Amino acid sequence: MFEVDMEGVPQRASTGSLPGTGRVAELLHEAHERYAATHDGVVADYIPVLARANPDRFGLSLIGVDGATHEAGDATDTFTIQSISKAFVFALVCEEIGHHAVHERVGVNNTGLPFNSVMALELNLGSPMNPMVNAGAIATTAMMPAASYDARWEAIRSGLSRFAGRELAVDTEVYESEMRTNTRNRAIARLLEGYGRLERDPAAIVDMYTRQCALVVTAHDLAVMGATLADGGVNPITGVRVVAEEVTRDTLTVLASCGMYERSGEWLFEIGLPAKSGVSGGIVAISPGKGALGSFSPPLDPAGNSVRGQRACAFLSRALGLNLFASGVSRMETAG
């Protein structure tokens, strides 16, 4: 069962902007205080270096489309972006080649299976189904147009840096640890090649995909990146347009349906926001036209989502009126 702790938190509906800065700051700190003592979940250990993460670290950052920033806890602690990179690489590739090409090659439907499933490929005749699972993300990374490996990598790294508003770099130790243990991703890439959905060298693409997952970010960075999608593709801190408005629409749509893996339906039902998680403990959740929440806490639930992060997202979605599907009465009710 999808776990949220919403006792005593009334659902607020709002189709406008975020509440005043004082109220946002108050609720963000309340969310941090409410869940900091949570000890549910376990730190990812299938990537050896991630197993060393301090389970007590917990940071929240909420950034509005106007650039207003509110943070609590370990919001500037660093960690690797992992699968959250999938969302932003998808956006960059759509910007370059258009969403129809990505849709045709990768797809946009939820597999209903774990993020690293090989069976999902076989069941769907080699279609990755969506770009938020490993197969789809590997295929998407391979579609970035460039003349060489180095040029393709720089397009990805610099593109994610524009989303974050600062230059991002790879954690070499994490990258090397993942490369020693990513045999499943190498198998997925070979299977994609066998189905004609990967036209570049599978080994090189897995290397690049692993490298993008090892980029170092903070909860603050995730909030800036998410707020860029919330603001139609313009980074609210730097003012730089990163992708087109149509690309943000496509990206948010895929995140709403597929961003939280096999828990995406439950996430949307309980929290009502496009979001993406990573196994290092990060989550980014986006409220279009309002802003985004970046969270970091390493202990994960069985689906690979940060326990404290998802609870904080649920609390703030409800308390700040971020849920896309929440509505209130617009005029006086009448008896009848």
Coordinates of C-alpha atoms in Angstrom, one line a residue:
M1 CA 0.0 0.0 0.0
F2 CA 1.3 3.5 -0.9
E3 CA 2.2 5.2 2.4
V4 CA 1.3 8.8 3.2
D5 CA 0.8 10.4 6.6
M6 CA -1.9 13.0 6.2
E7 CA -3.7 12.9 9.5
G8 CA -4.9 16.4 10.4
V9 CA -3.8 18.0 7.2
P10 CA -6.8 19.5 5.3
Q11 CA -6.8 19.5 1.5
R12 CA -6.5 23.0 0.1
A13 CA -7.4 23.8 -3.5
S14 CA -5.7 26.6 -5.4
T15 CA -5.5 27.2 -9.1
G16 CA -3.5 30.5 -8.8
S17 CA -0.1 31.2 -7.4
L18 CA 1.6 29.9 -4.3
P19 CA 0.5 31.4 -1.0
G20 CA 2.5 34.2 0.6
T21 CA 6.1 33.6 1.3
G22 CA 5.6 33.5 5.0
R23 CA 3.1 30.8 4.8
V24 CA 5.2 28.7 2.4
A25 CA 8.2 29.0 4.7
E26 CA 6.1 28.0 7.7
L27 CA 4.7 24.9 6.0
L28 CA 8.0 23.8 4.6
H29 CA 9.6 23.9 8.0
E30 CA 6.6 22.1 9.4
A31 CA 6.9 19.4 6.9
H32 CA 10.6 19.0 7.7
E33 CA 10.0 18.9 11.4
R34 CA 7.1 16.5 11.0
Y35 CA 9.0 13.8 9.1
A36 CA 12.6 14.3 10.2
A37 CA 12.1 11.7 12.9
T38 CA 10.8 9.1 10.4
H39 CA 13.0 6.1 10.3
D40 CA 11.1 3.9 7.8
G41 CA 12.8 2.7 4.6
V42 CA 16.3 1.5 3.8
V43 CA 19.2 3.0 2.0
A44 CA 19.9 1.6 -1.5
D45 CA 22.7 -0.9 -1.4
Y46 CA 22.7 -2.5 -4.9
I47 CA 25.1 0.3 -5.9
P48 CA 27.8 -0.2 -3.2
V49 CA 28.9 3.4 -2.8
L50 CA 25.3 4.5 -2.2
A51 CA 25.0 2.1 0.8
R52 CA 27.3 4.5 2.7
A53 CA 24.7 7.3 2.7
N54 CA 23.8 8.8 6.0
P55 CA 20.1 7.8 6.6
D56 CA 19.5 10.8 8.8
R57 CA 20.1 13.4 6.1
F58 CA 16.9 15.2 5.1
G59 CA 16.6 18.4 3.0
L60 CA 13.7 20.3 1.4
S61 CA 13.7 23.1 -1.1
L62 CA 10.7 24.8 -2.6
I63 CA 11.2 27.3 -5.4
G64 CA 8.4 29.3 -7.0
V65 CA 8.2 30.3 -10.6
D66 CA 9.1 33.9 -9.4
G67 CA 12.4 32.6 -8.0
A68 CA 11.3 32.8 -4.4
T69 CA 13.2 30.1 -2.4
H70 CA 12.4 28.4 0.8
E71 CA 14.5 25.7 2.3
A72 CA 14.8 23.5 5.4
G73 CA 17.3 20.9 6.7
D74 CA 20.0 19.6 4.4
A75 CA 18.8 21.3 1.2
T76 CA 22.4 22.0 0.1
D77 CA 23.9 18.6 0.8
T78 CA 25.1 16.9 -2.3
F79 CA 24.1 13.5 -3.8
T80 CA 23.9 12.0 -7.3
I81 CA 20.8 12.7 -9.4
Q82 CA 20.3 9.1 -10.5
S83 CA 17.0 8.4 -12.3
I84 CA 15.8 12.0 -11.9
S85 CA 18.1 12.7 -14.8
K86 CA 15.7 10.8 -17.0
A87 CA 13.1 13.5 -16.9
F88 CA 15.4 16.3 -17.9
V89 CA 17.3 14.3 -20.6
F90 CA 13.9 13.4 -22.1
A91 CA 13.1 17.1 -22.2
L92 CA 16.4 18.0 -23.9
V93 CA 15.9 15.2 -26.5
C94 CA 12.3 16.4 -27.2
E95 CA 13.7 19.9 -27.6
E96 CA 16.2 18.7 -30.2
I97 CA 14.2 16.2 -32.2
G98 CA 10.5 16.7 -31.3
H99 CA 8.2 14.6 -29.1
H100 CA 6.7 12.6 -32.0
A101 CA 10.1 11.0 -32.7
V102 CA 10.6 10.2 -29.0
H103 CA 7.1 8.9 -28.7
E104 CA 7.5 6.6 -31.7
R105 CA 10.8 5.1 -30.5
V106 CA 10.3 5.0 -26.7
G107 CA 6.6 5.4 -25.9
V108 CA 4.7 7.1 -23.0
N109 CA 2.7 4.3 -21.2
N110 CA 3.4 3.0 -17.8
T111 CA 4.8 -0.6 -17.7
G112 CA 3.4 -1.4 -14.3
L113 CA 6.7 -3.2 -13.6
P114 CA 9.9 -2.2 -11.8
F115 CA 12.2 0.4 -13.3
N116 CA 14.9 -2.1 -14.4
S117 CA 12.5 -4.8 -15.8
V118 CA 13.7 -6.8 -18.7
M119 CA 10.3 -8.6 -18.9
A120 CA 8.6 -5.4 -19.8
L121 CA 10.7 -5.1 -23.0
E122 CA 9.9 -8.7 -24.0
L123 CA 6.2 -8.3 -23.2
N124 CA 6.0 -5.2 -25.4
L125 CA 8.0 -6.4 -28.5
G126 CA 11.0 -4.4 -27.5
S127 CA 9.2 -1.1 -26.8
P128 CA 10.6 0.5 -23.7
M129 CA 7.1 1.9 -23.1
N130 CA 8.2 5.1 -21.4
P131 CA 11.4 7.2 -20.9
M132 CA 11.2 7.0 -17.1
V133 CA 12.2 3.3 -16.8
N134 CA 15.8 2.3 -17.5
A135 CA 15.1 0.8 -20.9
G136 CA 13.3 4.0 -22.1
A137 CA 15.9 6.2 -20.5
I138 CA 18.8 4.4 -22.3
A139 CA 17.0 4.6 -25.6
T140 CA 16.3 8.3 -25.0
T141 CA 19.9 9.1 -24.2
A142 CA 20.9 7.4 -27.4
M143 CA 18.6 9.7 -29.4
M144 CA 20.5 12.9 -28.4
P145 CA 21.8 14.1 -31.8
A146 CA 25.5 14.7 -31.8
A147 CA 28.5 13.8 -34.0
S148 CA 30.5 12.0 -31.3
Y149 CA 30.3 10.5 -27.8
D150 CA 32.0 13.6 -26.3
A151 CA 29.6 16.0 -28.1
R152 CA 26.6 13.9 -27.0
W153 CA 27.7 13.8 -23.4
E154 CA 28.4 17.6 -23.3
A155 CA 24.9 18.3 -24.7
I156 CA 23.4 16.2 -21.9
R157 CA 25.7 17.6 -19.1
S158 CA 25.4 21.2 -20.2
G159 CA 21.6 20.9 -20.7
L160 CA 21.1 19.5 -17.2
S161 CA 23.3 22.3 -15.9
R162 CA 21.1 24.9 -17.6
F163 CA 18.1 23.4 -15.8
A164 CA 20.0 23.6 -12.5
G165 CA 21.3 27.1 -13.1
R166 CA 24.9 26.0 -12.4
E167 CA 27.6 23.7 -13.8
L168 CA 27.0 20.1 -12.8
A169 CA 29.8 17.6 -12.5
V170 CA 30.1 13.8 -12.3
D171 CA 30.8 12.0 -9.0
T172 CA 33.6 9.8 -10.3
E173 CA 33.4 7.3 -7.4
V174 CA 29.7 6.8 -7.8
Y175 CA 30.0 6.5 -11.6
E176 CA 32.7 3.8 -11.3
S177 CA 30.8 1.9 -8.7
E178 CA 27.7 1.9 -10.9
M179 CA 29.7 0.8 -13.9
R180 CA 31.0 -2.2 -12.0
T181 CA 27.5 -3.3 -11.1
N182 CA 25.2 -2.3 -14.0
T183 CA 25.2 -5.6 -15.8
R184 CA 21.4 -5.5 -16.0
N185 CA 21.5 -2.2 -17.8
R186 CA 24.0 -3.6 -20.3
A187 CA 21.7 -6.5 -20.9
I188 CA 18.7 -4.1 -21.5
A189 CA 20.8 -2.1 -24.0
R190 CA 21.7 -5.3 -25.9
L191 CA 18.0 -6.3 -26.0
L192 CA 17.0 -2.9 -27.2
E193 CA 19.7 -3.2 -30.0
G194 CA 18.2 -6.6 -30.9
Y195 CA 14.8 -5.1 -31.3
G196 CA 16.1 -2.3 -33.5
R197 CA 15.5 0.4 -31.0
L198 CA 19.1 1.3 -30.3
E199 CA 21.2 2.4 -33.3
R200 CA 24.3 3.4 -31.4
D201 CA 26.9 1.2 -29.6
P202 CA 25.1 -0.2 -26.6
A203 CA 28.2 -0.2 -24.4
A204 CA 28.8 3.5 -25.0
I205 CA 25.2 4.5 -24.4
V206 CA 25.1 2.6 -21.1
D207 CA 28.3 4.3 -20.1
M208 CA 26.8 7.7 -20.9
Y209 CA 23.5 6.9 -19.2
T210 CA 25.5 5.8 -16.1
R211 CA 27.5 9.0 -16.3
Q212 CA 24.3 11.2 -16.4
C213 CA 22.9 9.4 -13.3
A214 CA 26.2 10.2 -11.4
L215 CA 25.9 14.0 -11.8
V216 CA 26.0 15.7 -8.4
V217 CA 23.0 17.8 -7.3
T218 CA 21.3 19.1 -4.2
A219 CA 17.7 19.4 -3.1
H220 CA 18.0 23.1 -4.1
D221 CA 19.2 22.1 -7.6
L222 CA 16.2 19.7 -8.0
A223 CA 13.8 22.5 -7.0
V224 CA 15.4 24.9 -9.6
M225 CA 15.2 22.2 -12.3
G226 CA 11.6 21.4 -11.4
A227 CA 10.6 25.1 -11.2
T228 CA 12.1 25.5 -14.8
L229 CA 9.5 22.9 -16.0
A230 CA 6.8 24.7 -13.9
D231 CA 7.6 28.0 -15.6
G232 CA 7.3 26.9 -19.2
G233 CA 10.9 26.0 -19.6
V234 CA 12.5 29.2 -18.3
N235 CA 14.8 28.9 -15.3
P236 CA 13.3 31.1 -12.6
I237 CA 16.8 31.9 -11.1
T238 CA 18.8 32.6 -14.2
G239 CA 16.0 33.7 -16.5
V240 CA 17.4 31.5 -19.3
R241 CA 15.0 29.6 -21.5
V242 CA 16.1 25.9 -21.4
V243 CA 13.4 24.2 -23.4
A244 CA 10.2 25.3 -25.1
E245 CA 6.8 25.4 -23.4
E246 CA 5.6 22.5 -25.5
V247 CA 8.5 20.4 -24.2
T248 CA 7.6 21.2 -20.5
R249 CA 4.0 20.1 -21.2
D250 CA 5.2 16.8 -22.7
T251 CA 7.7 16.2 -19.9
L252 CA 5.2 16.9 -17.1
T253 CA 2.6 14.6 -18.7
V254 CA 5.1 11.7 -18.8
L255 CA 6.1 12.4 -15.2
A256 CA 2.5 12.4 -14.1
S257 CA 1.8 9.0 -15.6
C258 CA 5.2 7.3 -15.2
G259 CA 7.6 9.3 -13.0
M260 CA 7.2 7.2 -9.9
Y261 CA 7.5 3.8 -11.6
E262 CA 4.9 1.2 -10.6
R263 CA 3.7 3.5 -7.9
S264 CA 2.9 6.3 -10.3
G265 CA -0.9 5.8 -10.1
E266 CA -0.9 5.7 -6.4
W267 CA 1.4 8.8 -6.3
L268 CA -1.0 10.7 -8.6
F269 CA -4.0 9.6 -6.6
E270 CA -2.6 10.6 -3.2
I271 CA -0.4 13.6 -4.1
G272 CA -1.6 14.8 -7.5
L273 CA 1.7 16.1 -8.9
P274 CA 4.1 15.2 -11.7
A275 CA 7.2 13.9 -10.0
K276 CA 10.4 11.9 -10.4
S277 CA 12.5 10.0 -7.9
G278 CA 16.0 8.6 -7.7
V279 CA 17.6 5.8 -5.6
S280 CA 20.0 8.1 -3.9
G281 CA 17.0 9.6 -2.1
G282 CA 16.0 12.6 -4.3
I283 CA 12.5 13.5 -5.4
V284 CA 11.4 16.5 -7.6
A285 CA 7.7 17.3 -7.7
I286 CA 6.3 20.0 -9.9
S287 CA 3.2 22.2 -9.7
P288 CA 2.8 23.8 -13.1
G289 CA 2.6 27.6 -13.0
K290 CA 3.5 27.6 -9.3
G291 CA 6.9 26.0 -8.6
A292 CA 8.6 22.8 -7.5
L293 CA 9.8 20.9 -4.5
G294 CA 13.2 19.2 -4.3
S295 CA 13.7 16.8 -1.5
F296 CA 16.6 14.6 -0.3
S297 CA 16.5 11.7 2.1
P298 CA 18.3 8.4 1.4
P299 CA 16.0 5.7 3.0
L300 CA 13.7 4.3 0.3
D301 CA 10.5 2.3 0.2
P302 CA 10.4 -1.0 -1.8
A303 CA 9.7 0.8 -5.1
G304 CA 12.8 3.0 -4.7
N305 CA 11.2 6.2 -3.6
S306 CA 12.4 8.3 -0.6
V307 CA 10.1 7.7 2.4
R308 CA 10.6 11.1 4.0
G309 CA 10.5 12.8 0.6
Q310 CA 7.2 11.3 -0.5
R311 CA 5.6 12.1 2.8
A312 CA 6.8 15.7 2.7
C313 CA 5.5 16.0 -0.9
A314 CA 2.1 14.7 0.2
F315 CA 2.0 17.1 3.1
L316 CA 2.9 20.2 1.1
S317 CA 0.8 19.2 -1.9
R318 CA -2.2 19.2 0.4
A319 CA -1.3 22.1 2.7
L320 CA -0.3 24.4 -0.1
G321 CA -3.0 23.4 -2.6
L322 CA -0.6 22.1 -5.2
N323 CA -2.6 19.0 -6.1
L324 CA -3.6 19.3 -9.8
F325 CA -6.9 17.6 -9.2
A326 CA -8.1 19.4 -6.1
S327 CA -10.9 21.9 -6.6
G328 CA -13.1 24.0 -4.4
V329 CA -16.6 25.4 -4.7
S330 CA -16.5 28.6 -6.8
R331 CA -19.9 30.0 -5.7
M332 CA -22.5 29.6 -2.9
E333 CA -23.9 26.1 -2.6
T334 CA -27.6 25.8 -2.8
A335 CA -29.8 23.2 -1.1
G336 CA -31.5 20.6 -3.2

